Short mmCIF file of C-alpha atoms and ligand atoms in Angstrom, two decimals:
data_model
loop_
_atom_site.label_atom_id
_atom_site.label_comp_id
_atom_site.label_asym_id
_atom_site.label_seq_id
_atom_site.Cartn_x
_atom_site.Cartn_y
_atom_site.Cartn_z
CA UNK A 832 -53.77 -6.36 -9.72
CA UNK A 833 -53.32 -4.49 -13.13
CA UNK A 834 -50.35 -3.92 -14.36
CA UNK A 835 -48.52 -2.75 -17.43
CA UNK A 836 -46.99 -5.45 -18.66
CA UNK A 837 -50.18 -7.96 -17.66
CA UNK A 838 -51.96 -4.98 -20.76
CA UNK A 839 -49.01 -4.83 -23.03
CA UNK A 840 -48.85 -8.80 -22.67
CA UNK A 841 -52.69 -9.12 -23.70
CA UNK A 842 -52.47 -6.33 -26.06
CA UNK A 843 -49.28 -8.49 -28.14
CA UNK A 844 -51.52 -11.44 -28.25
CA UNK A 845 -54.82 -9.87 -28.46
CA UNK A 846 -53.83 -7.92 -31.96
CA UNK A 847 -54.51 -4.53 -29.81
CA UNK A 848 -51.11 -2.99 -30.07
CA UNK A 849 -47.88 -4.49 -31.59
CA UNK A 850 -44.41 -3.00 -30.89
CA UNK A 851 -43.49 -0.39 -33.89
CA UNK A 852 -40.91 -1.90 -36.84
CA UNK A 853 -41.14 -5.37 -34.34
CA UNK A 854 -39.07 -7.74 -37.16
CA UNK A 855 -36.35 -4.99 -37.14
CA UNK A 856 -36.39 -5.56 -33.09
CA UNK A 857 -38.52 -1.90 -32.78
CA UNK A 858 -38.21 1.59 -33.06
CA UNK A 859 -38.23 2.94 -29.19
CA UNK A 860 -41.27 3.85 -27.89
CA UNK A 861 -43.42 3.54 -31.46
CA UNK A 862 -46.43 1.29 -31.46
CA UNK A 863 -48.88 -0.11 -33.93
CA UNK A 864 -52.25 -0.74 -33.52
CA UNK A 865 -53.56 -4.27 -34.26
CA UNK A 866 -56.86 -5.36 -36.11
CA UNK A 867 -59.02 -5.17 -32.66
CA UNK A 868 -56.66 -2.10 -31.18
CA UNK A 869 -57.95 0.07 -34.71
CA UNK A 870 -61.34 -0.42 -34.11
CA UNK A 871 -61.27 0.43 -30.42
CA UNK A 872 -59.03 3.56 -30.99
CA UNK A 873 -61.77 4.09 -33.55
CA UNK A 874 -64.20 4.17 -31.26
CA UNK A 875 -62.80 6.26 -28.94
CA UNK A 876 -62.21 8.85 -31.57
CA UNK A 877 -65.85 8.60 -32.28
CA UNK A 878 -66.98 8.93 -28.96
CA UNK A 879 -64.56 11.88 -28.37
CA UNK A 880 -65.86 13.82 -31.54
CA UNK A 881 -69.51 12.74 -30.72
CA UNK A 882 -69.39 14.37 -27.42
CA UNK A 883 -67.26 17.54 -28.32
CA UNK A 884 -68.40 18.42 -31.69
CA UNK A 885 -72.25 16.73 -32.82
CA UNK A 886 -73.20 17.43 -29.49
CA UNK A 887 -72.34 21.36 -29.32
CA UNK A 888 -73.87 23.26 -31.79
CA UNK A 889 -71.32 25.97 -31.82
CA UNK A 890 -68.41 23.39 -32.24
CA UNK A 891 -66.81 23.20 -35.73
CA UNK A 892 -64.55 20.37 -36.81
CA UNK A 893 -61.28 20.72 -38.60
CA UNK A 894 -58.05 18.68 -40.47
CA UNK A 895 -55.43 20.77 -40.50
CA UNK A 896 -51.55 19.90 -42.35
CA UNK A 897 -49.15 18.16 -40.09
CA UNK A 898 -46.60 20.69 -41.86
CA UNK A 899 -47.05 24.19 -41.37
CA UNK A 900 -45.24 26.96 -42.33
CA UNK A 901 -42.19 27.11 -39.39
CA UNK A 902 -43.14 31.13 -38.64
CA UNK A 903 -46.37 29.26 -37.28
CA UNK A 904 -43.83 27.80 -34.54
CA UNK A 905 -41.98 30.99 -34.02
CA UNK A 906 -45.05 32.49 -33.11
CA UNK A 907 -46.36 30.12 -30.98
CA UNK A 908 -43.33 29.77 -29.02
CA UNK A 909 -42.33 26.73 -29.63
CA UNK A 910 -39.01 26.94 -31.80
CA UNK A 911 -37.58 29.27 -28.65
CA UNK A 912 -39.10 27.27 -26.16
CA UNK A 913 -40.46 23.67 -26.41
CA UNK A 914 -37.44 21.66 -24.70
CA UNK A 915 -36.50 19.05 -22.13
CA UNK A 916 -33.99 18.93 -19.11
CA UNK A 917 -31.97 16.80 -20.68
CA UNK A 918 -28.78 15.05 -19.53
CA UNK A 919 -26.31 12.07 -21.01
CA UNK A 920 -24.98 9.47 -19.15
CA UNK A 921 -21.34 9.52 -20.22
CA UNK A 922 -20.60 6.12 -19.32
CA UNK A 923 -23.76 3.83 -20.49
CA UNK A 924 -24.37 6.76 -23.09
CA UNK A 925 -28.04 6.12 -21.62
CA UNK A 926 -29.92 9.89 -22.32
CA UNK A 927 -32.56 11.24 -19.38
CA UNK A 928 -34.75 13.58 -17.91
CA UNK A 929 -33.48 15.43 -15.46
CA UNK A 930 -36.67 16.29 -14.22
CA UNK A 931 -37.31 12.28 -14.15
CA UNK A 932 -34.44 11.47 -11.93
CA UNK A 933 -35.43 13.66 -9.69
CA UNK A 934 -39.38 12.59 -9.83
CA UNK A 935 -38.04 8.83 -9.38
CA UNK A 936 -35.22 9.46 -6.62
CA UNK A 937 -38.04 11.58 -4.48
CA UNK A 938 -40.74 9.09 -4.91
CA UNK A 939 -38.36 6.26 -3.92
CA UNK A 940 -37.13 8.56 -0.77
CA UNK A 941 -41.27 9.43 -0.13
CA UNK A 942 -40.75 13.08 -0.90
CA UNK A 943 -42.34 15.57 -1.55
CA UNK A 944 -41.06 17.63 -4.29
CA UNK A 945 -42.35 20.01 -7.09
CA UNK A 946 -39.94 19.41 -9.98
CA UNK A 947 -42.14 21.37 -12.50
CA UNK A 948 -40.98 24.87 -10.05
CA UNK A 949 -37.68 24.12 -10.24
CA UNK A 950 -34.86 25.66 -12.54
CA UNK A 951 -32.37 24.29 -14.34
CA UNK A 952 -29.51 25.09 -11.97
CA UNK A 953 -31.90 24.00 -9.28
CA UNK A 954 -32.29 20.39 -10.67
CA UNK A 955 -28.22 20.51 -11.08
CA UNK A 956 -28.01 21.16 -7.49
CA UNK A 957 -30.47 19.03 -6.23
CA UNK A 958 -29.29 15.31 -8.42
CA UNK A 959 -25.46 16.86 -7.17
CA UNK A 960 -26.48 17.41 -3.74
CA UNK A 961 -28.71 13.57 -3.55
CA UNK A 962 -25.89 11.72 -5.50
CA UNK A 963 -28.32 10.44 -8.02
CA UNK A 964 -27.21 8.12 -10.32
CA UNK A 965 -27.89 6.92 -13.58
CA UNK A 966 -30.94 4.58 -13.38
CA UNK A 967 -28.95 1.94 -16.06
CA UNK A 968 -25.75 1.65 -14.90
CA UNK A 969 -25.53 3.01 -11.80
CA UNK A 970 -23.02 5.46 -11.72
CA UNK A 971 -22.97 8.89 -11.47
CA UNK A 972 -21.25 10.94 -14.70
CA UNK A 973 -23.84 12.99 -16.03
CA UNK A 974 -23.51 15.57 -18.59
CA UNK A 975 -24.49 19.15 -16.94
CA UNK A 976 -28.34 19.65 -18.00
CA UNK A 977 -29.30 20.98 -21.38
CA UNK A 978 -32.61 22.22 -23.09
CA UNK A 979 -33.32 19.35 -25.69
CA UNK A 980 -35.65 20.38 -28.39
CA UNK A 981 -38.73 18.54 -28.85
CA UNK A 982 -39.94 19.09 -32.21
CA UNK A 983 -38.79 16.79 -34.76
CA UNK A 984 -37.30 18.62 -37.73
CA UNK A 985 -37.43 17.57 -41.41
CA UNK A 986 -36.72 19.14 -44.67
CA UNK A 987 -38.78 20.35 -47.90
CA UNK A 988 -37.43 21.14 -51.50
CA UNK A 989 -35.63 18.76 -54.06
CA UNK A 990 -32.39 20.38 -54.65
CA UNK A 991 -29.94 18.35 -52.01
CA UNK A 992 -27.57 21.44 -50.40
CA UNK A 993 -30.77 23.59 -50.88
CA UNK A 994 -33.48 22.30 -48.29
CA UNK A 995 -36.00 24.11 -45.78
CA UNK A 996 -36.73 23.00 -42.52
CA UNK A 997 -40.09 22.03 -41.71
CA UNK A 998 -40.96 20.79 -38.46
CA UNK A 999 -43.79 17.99 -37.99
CA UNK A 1000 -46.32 19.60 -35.33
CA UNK A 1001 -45.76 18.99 -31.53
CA UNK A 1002 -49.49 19.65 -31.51
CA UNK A 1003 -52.55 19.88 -33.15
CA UNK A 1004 -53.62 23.37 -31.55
CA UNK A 1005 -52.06 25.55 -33.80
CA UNK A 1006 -53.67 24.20 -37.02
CA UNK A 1007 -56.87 25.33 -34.65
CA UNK A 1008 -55.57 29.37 -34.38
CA UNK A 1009 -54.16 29.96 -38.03
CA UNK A 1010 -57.51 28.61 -39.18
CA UNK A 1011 -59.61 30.74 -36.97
CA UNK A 1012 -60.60 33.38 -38.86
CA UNK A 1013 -61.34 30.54 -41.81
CA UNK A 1014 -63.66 28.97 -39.90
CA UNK A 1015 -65.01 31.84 -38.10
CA UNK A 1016 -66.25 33.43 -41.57
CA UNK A 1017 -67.37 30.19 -43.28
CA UNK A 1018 -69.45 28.59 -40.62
CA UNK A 1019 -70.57 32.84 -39.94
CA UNK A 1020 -70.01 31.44 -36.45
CA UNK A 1021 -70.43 34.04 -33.42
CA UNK A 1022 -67.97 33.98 -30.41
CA UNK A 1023 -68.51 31.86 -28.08
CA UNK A 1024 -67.34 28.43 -30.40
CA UNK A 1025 -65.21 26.06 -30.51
CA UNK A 1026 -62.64 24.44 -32.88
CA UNK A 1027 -62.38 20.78 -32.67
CA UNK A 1028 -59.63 18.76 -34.36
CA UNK A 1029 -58.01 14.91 -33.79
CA UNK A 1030 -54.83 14.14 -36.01
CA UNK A 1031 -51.04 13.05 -35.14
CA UNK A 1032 -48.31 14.90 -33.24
CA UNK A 1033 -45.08 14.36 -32.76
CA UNK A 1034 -42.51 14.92 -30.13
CA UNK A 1035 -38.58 13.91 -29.67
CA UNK A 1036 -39.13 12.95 -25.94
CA UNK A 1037 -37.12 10.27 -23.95
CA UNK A 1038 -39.71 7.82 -23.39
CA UNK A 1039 -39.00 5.85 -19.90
CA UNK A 1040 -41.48 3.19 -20.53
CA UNK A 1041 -44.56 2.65 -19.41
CA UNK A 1042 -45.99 1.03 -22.73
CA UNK A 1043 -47.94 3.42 -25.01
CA UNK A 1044 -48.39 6.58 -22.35
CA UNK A 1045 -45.55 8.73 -23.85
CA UNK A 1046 -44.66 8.24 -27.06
CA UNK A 1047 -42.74 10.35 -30.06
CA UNK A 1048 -45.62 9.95 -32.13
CA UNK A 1049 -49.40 10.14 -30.94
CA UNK A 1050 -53.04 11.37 -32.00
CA UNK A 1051 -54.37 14.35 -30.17
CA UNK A 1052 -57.86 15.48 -29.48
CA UNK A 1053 -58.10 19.09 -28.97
CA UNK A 1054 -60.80 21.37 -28.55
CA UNK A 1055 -60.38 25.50 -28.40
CA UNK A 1056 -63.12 27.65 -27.17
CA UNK A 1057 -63.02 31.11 -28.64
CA UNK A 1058 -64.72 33.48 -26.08
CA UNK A 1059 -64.54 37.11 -24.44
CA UNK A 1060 -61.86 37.82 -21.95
CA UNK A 1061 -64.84 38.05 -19.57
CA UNK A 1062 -66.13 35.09 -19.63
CA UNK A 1063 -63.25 32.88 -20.28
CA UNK A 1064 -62.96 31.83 -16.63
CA UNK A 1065 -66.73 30.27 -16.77
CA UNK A 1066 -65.75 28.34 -19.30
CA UNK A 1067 -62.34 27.19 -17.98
CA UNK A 1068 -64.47 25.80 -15.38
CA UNK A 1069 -67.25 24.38 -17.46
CA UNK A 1070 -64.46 22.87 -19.69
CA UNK A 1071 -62.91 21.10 -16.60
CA UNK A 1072 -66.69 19.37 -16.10
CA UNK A 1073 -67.62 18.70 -19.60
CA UNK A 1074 -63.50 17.13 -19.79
CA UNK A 1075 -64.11 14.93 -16.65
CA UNK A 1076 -68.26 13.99 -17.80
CA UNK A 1077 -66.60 12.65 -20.73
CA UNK A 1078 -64.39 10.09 -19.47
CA UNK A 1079 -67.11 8.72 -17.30
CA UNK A 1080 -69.51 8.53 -20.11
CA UNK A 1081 -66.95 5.93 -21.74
CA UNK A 1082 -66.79 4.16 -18.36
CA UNK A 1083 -63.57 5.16 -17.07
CA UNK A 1084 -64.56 4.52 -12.74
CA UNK A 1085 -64.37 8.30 -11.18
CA UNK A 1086 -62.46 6.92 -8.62
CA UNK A 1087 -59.05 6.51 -10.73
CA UNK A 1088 -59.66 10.16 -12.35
CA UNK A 1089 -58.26 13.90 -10.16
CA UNK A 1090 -58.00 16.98 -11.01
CA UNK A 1091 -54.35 18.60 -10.42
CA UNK A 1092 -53.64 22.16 -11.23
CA UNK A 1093 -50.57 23.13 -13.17
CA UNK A 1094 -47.37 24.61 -10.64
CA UNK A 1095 -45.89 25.84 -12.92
CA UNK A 1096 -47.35 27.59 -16.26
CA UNK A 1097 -46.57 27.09 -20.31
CA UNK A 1098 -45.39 30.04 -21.57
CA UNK A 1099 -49.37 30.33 -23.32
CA UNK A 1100 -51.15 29.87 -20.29
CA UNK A 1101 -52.70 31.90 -17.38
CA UNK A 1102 -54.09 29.02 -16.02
CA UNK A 1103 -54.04 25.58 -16.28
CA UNK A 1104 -55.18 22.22 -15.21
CA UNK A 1105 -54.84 18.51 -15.60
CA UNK A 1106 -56.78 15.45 -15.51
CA UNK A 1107 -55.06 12.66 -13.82
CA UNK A 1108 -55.62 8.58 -14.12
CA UNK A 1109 -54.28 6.51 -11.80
CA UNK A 1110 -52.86 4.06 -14.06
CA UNK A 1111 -50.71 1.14 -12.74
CA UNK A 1112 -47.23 3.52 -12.55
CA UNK A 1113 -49.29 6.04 -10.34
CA UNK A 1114 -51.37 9.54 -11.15
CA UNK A 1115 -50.14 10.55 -14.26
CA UNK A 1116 -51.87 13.21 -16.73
CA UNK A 1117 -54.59 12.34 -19.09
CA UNK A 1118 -55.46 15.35 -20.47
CA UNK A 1119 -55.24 18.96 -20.15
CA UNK A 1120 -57.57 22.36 -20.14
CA UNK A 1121 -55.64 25.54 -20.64
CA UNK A 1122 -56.47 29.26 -20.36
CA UNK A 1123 -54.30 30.43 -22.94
CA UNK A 1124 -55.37 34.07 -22.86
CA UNK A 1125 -55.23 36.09 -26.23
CA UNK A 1126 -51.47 34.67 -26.68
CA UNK A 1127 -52.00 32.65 -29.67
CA UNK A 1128 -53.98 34.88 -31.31
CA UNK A 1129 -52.16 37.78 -30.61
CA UNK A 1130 -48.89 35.98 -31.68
CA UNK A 1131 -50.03 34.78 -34.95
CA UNK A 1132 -51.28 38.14 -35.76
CA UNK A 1133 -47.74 39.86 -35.09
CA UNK A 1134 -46.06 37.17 -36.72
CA UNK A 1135 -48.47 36.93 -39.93
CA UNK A 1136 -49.39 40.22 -40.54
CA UNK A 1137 -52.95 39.37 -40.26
CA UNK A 1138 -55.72 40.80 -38.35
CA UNK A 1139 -57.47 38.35 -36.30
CA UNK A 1140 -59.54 41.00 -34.38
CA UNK A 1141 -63.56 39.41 -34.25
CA UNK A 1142 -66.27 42.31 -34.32
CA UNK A 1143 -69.15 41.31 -32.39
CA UNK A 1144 -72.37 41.32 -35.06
CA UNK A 1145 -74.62 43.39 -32.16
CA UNK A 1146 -72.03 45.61 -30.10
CA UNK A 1147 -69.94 45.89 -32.84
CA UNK A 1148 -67.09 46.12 -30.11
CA UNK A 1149 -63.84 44.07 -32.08
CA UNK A 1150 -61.53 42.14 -29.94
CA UNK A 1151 -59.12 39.21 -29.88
CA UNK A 1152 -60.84 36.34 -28.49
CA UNK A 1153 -59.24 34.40 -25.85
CA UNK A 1154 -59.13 30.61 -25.77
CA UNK A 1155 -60.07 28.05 -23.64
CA UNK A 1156 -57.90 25.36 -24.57
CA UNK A 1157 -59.20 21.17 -23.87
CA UNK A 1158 -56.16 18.13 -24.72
CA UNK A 1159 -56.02 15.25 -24.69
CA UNK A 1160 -54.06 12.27 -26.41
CA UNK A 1161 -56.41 9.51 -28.17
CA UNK A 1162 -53.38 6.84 -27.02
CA UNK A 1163 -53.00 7.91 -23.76
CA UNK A 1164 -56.26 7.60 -23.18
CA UNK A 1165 -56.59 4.68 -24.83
CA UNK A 1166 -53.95 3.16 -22.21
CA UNK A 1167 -56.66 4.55 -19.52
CA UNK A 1168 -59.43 2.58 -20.94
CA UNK A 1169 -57.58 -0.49 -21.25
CA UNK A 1170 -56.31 -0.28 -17.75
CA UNK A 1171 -59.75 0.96 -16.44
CA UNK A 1172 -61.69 -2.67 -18.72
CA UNK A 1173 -59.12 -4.97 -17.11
CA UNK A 1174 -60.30 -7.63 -14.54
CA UNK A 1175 -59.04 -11.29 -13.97
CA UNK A 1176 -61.56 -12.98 -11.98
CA UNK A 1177 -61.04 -16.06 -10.30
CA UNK A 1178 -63.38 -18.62 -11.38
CA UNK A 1179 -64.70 -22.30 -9.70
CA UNK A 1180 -62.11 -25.04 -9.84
CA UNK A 1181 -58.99 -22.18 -9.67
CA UNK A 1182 -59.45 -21.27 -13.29
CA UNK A 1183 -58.52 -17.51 -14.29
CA UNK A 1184 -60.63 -15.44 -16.18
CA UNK A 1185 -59.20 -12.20 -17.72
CA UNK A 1186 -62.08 -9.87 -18.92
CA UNK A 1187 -62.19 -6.19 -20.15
CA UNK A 1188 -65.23 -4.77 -19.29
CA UNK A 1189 -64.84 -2.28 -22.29
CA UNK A 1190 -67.72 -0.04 -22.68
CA UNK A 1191 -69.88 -1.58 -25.90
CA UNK A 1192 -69.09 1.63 -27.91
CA UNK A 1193 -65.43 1.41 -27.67
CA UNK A 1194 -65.55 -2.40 -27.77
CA UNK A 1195 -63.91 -3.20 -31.36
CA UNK A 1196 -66.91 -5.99 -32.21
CA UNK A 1197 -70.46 -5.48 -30.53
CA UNK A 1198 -71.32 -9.10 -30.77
CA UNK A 1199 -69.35 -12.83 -31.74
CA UNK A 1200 -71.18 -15.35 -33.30
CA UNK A 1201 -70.49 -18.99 -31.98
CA UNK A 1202 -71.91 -21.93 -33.81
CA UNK A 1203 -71.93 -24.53 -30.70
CA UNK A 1204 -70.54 -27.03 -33.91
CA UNK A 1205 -68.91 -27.04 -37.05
CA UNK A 1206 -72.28 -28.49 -38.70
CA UNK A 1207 -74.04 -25.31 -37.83
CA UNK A 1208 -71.59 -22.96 -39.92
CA UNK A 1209 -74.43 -22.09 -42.67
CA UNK A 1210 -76.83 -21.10 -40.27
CA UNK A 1211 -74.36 -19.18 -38.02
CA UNK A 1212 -72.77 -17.38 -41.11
CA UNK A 1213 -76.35 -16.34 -42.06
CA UNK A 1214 -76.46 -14.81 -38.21
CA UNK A 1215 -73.62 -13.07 -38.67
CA UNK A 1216 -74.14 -11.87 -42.30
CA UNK A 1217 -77.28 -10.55 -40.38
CA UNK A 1218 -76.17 -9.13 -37.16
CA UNK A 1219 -73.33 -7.36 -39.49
CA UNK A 1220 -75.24 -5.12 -41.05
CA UNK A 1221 -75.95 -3.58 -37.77
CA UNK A 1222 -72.66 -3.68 -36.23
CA UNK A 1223 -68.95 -4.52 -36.45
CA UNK A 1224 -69.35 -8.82 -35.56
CA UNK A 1225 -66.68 -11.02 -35.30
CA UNK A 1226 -67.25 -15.15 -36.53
CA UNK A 1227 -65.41 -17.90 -34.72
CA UNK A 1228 -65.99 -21.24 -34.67
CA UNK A 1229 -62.42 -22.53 -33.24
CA UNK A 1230 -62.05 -24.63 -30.50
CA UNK A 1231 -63.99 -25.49 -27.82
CA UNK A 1232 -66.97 -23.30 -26.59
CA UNK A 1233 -65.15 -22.01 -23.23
CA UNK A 1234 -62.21 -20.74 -25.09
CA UNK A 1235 -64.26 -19.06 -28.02
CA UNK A 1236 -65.92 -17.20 -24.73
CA UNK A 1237 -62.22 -16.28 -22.85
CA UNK A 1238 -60.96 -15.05 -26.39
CA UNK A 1239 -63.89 -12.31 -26.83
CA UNK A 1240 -64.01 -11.36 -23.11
CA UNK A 1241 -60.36 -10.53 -23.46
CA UNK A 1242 -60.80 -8.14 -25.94
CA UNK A 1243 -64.24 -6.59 -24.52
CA UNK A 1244 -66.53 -8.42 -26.83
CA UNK A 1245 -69.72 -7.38 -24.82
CA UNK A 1246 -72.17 -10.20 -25.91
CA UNK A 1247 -71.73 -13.84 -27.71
CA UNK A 1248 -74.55 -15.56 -29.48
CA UNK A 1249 -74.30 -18.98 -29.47
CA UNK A 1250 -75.89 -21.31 -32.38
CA UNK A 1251 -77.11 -24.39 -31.40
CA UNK A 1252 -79.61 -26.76 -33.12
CA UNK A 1253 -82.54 -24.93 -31.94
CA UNK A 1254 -81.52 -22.21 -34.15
CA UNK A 1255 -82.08 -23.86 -37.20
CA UNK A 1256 -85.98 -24.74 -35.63
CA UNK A 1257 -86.69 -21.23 -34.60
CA UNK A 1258 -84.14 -18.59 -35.24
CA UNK A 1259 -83.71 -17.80 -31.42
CA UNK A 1260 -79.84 -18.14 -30.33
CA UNK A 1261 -78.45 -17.81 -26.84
CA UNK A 1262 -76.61 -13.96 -25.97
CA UNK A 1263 -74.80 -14.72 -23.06
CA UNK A 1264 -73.23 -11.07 -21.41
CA UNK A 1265 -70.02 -11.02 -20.96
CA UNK A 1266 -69.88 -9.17 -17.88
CA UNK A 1267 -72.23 -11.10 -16.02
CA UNK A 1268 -71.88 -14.86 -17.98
CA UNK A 1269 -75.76 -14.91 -17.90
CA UNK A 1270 -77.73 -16.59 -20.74
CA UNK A 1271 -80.87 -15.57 -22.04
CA UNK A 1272 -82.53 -17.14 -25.43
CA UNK A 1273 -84.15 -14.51 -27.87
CA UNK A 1274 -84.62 -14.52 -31.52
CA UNK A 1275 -82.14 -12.57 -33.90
CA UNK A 1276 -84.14 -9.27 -34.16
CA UNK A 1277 -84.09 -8.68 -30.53
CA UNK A 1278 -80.52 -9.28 -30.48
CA UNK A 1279 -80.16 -6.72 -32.96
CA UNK A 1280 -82.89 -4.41 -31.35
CA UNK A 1281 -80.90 -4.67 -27.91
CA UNK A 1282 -77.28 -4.36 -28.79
CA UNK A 1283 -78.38 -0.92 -30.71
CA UNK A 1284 -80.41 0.37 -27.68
CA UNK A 1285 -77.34 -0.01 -26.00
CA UNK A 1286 -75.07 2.06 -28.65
CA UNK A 1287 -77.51 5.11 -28.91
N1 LIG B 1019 -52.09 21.97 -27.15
C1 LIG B 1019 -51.71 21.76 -25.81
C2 LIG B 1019 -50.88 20.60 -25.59
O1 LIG B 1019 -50.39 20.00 -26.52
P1 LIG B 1019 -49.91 19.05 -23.73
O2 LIG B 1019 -50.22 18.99 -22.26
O3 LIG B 1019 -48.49 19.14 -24.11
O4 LIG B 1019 -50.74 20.29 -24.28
C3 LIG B 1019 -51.93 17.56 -24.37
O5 LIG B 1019 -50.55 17.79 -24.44
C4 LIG B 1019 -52.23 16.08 -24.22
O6 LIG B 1019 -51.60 15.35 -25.28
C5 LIG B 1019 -51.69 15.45 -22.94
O7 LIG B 1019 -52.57 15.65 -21.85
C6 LIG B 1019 -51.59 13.99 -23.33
O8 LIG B 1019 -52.84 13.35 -23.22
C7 LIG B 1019 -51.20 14.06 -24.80
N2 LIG B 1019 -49.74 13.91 -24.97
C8 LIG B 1019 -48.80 14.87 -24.86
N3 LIG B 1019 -47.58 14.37 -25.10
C9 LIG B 1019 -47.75 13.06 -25.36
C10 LIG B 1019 -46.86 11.99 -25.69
N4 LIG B 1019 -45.55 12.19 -25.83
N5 LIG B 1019 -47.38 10.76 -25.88
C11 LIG B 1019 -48.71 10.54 -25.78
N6 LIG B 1019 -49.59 11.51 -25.48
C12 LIG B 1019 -49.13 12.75 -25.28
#
């Protein structure tokens, strides 16, 4: 069975994902991607911006500043109302959720509770009434609940007793709405589009565990629609297909993905819904489509002044479009894919073989090149020289064969090509799959020809 220390254990010694600041003995909850975690982040990124913006024609990318002007996060809501139930343990100093405790304590108990409904006071009365206690030391002397603010504040100017706050973004959506109109008149595009944008976010959370699924710093992918009020429900829905079509086009197995609406709303949204994986701590969200309404808009055109009314070019009717808003975070699902690839199979004689069936476009290297023995290096190098100008290759010529073979189907290396002496004869090596272990002898160029088929 997968779990999360089994992928954070292959991760450490696969060069997928290091703990952050690891010599200093970490910063909690940051991570750094290895050489091989990169690439298949990478690749995920790709595949995300493949699928949402080259493959809609009325999509239109963006890179918008981490540090926007704070009335951007007055308007949006955010400086009034992006916080966490927070409470303090006031005898292990220990800081958490109160809407965790309460998660934990009812799952435990097998109940059946909707913490997102409840109030404040509510929770109060509810870890009061249940005795809960604090999850590290065990006793119970909480500090009452208070709103803890999630964005992470920092300061701009030179002149020490003389600084502005700036805040680094909790997400990437609202580099999407101030740039609307920017967009909207360069590209002359006509409502229906979309914004697309990937880039870092940050968030002060409490982060119980769970390896890389909540973090205080992490990429997002985000995509807003810009539509009419009237049709904004069509797309909500088509949104909710394209989200889900996506994740099975990189392999993710339908059967650990659900749909779960929101019970209770963001103060943006009219409607919303999540995409849930069942990764090894349970259904947890992946990503998010929102209806936010006009409320960005709207906001950022009180708060700025600006008009960000769209005429339409035939009716000439003008109109604040409403979004349709699609999130999700590149490292959580990341942590999806790796669960979803993981498999240890148990081989003849009792052996063990761990393999992540990683989808060859999110695999960091397509193919590694084996030279069967250290006297074939020349010729294998030349392979690989080759087969590198195609696609990302790795080279190894360590050890014996059958660990050269565990090493790449550990990280999701989808084929090997083994160099024997035959090669130097007649240029054909043997690609042996990884899912599969078959063998099959071809020559160089329909290695290449193959493995590309396979990445179109
Ligand atoms: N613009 C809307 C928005 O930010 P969200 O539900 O707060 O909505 C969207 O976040 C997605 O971003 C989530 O579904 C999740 O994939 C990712 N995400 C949010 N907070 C995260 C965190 N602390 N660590 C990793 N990923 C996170």
């Amino acid at each position: 069975m997968v779990t999360m220390d089994k992928i954070s254990n292959l991760c450490k010694s696969r060069g997928i994902i290091f703990q952050g600041s690891e010599i200093y003995d970490g910063l909690g909850n940051t991570w750094d991607y290895g050489p091989v975690g990169v690439e298949i982040k990478n690749n995920i990124k790709k595949a995300w911006w493949k699928y949402f913006v080259y493959n809609n024609k009325s999509t239109y990318g963006l890179d918008a500043a981490i540090l926007m002007n704070p009335k951007v996060w007055e308007a949006s809501g955010h400086t009034a109302s992006f916080s966490d139930p927070k409470m303090d343990c006031k005898e292990c100093k220990t800081r958490h959720r109160a809407d965790n405790l309460i998660e934990d304590y009812a799952k435990k108990k097998g109940l059946q509770i909707n913490v997102d409904a409840m109030t404040d006071e509510e929770m109060q009365k509810f870890i009061d009434d249940n005795d809960i206690k604090c999850p590290n030391c065990g006793k119970k002397n909480f500090t009452p609940i208070r709103q803890f603010k999630l964005m992470f504040e920092t300061s701009r100017g030179t002149v020490a007793d003389n600084k502005d706050i700036v805040y680094l973004r909790p997400e990437t959506a609202q580099g999407e709405f101030v740039n609307f109109l920017n967009v909207q008149r360069t590209m002359r595009a006509k409502v229906p589009f979309g914004i697309a944008q990937i880039g870092k976010a940050f968030r002060n959370e409490i982060t119980p565990g769970n390896f890389t699924y909540r973090t205080i710093e992490f990429e997002q992918m985000e995509h807003q629609l810009f539509c009419k009020e009237d049709e904004s429900f069509a797309f909500y829905n088509e949104y909710k297909k394209k989200a889900l079509d996506f994740l099975l086009s990189i392999g993710i197995k339908q059967d650990f993905l659900r749909y779960k609406d929101h019970d209770k709303l963001a103060h943006y949204a009219k409607c919303a819904c999540d995409i849930q994986y069942n990764y090894p701590m349970g259904w947890s969200e992946l990503n998010g489509i929102h209806h936010r309404g006009t409320w960005d808009l709207s906001r950022h055109q009180e708060f700025s002044g600006k008009s960000m009314l769209y005429m339409d070019p035939i009716t000439n009717e003008k109109y604040v479009p409403t979004v349709v808003e699609y999130s999700i975070g590149a490292d959580r699902l990341m942590l999806a894919v790796l669960c979803n690839a993981y498999e240890e199979q148990e081989l003849e004689g009792g052996d063990t073989r761990v393999v992540m069936h990683l989808h060859p476009t999110l695999a960091c290297y397509k193919v590694a090149v084996l030279p069967l023995q250290k006297n074939l290096s020349e010729k294998a190098l030349e392979m690989y020289a080759e087969l590198n100008k195609h696609f990302y290759c790795d080279y190894d010529e360590a050890g014996s064969i059958g660990k050269r073979y565990r090493r790449q189907d550990e990280i999701g290396t989808p084929y090997c090509v083994t160099i024997d002496f035959d090669t130097l004869e007649n240029n054909t090596v043997t690609l042996r799959d990884r899912d599969t272990m078959e063998q099959k002898r071809m020559t160089i160029e329909e290695v290449i020809n193959f493995v590309e088929n396979l990445l179109k």
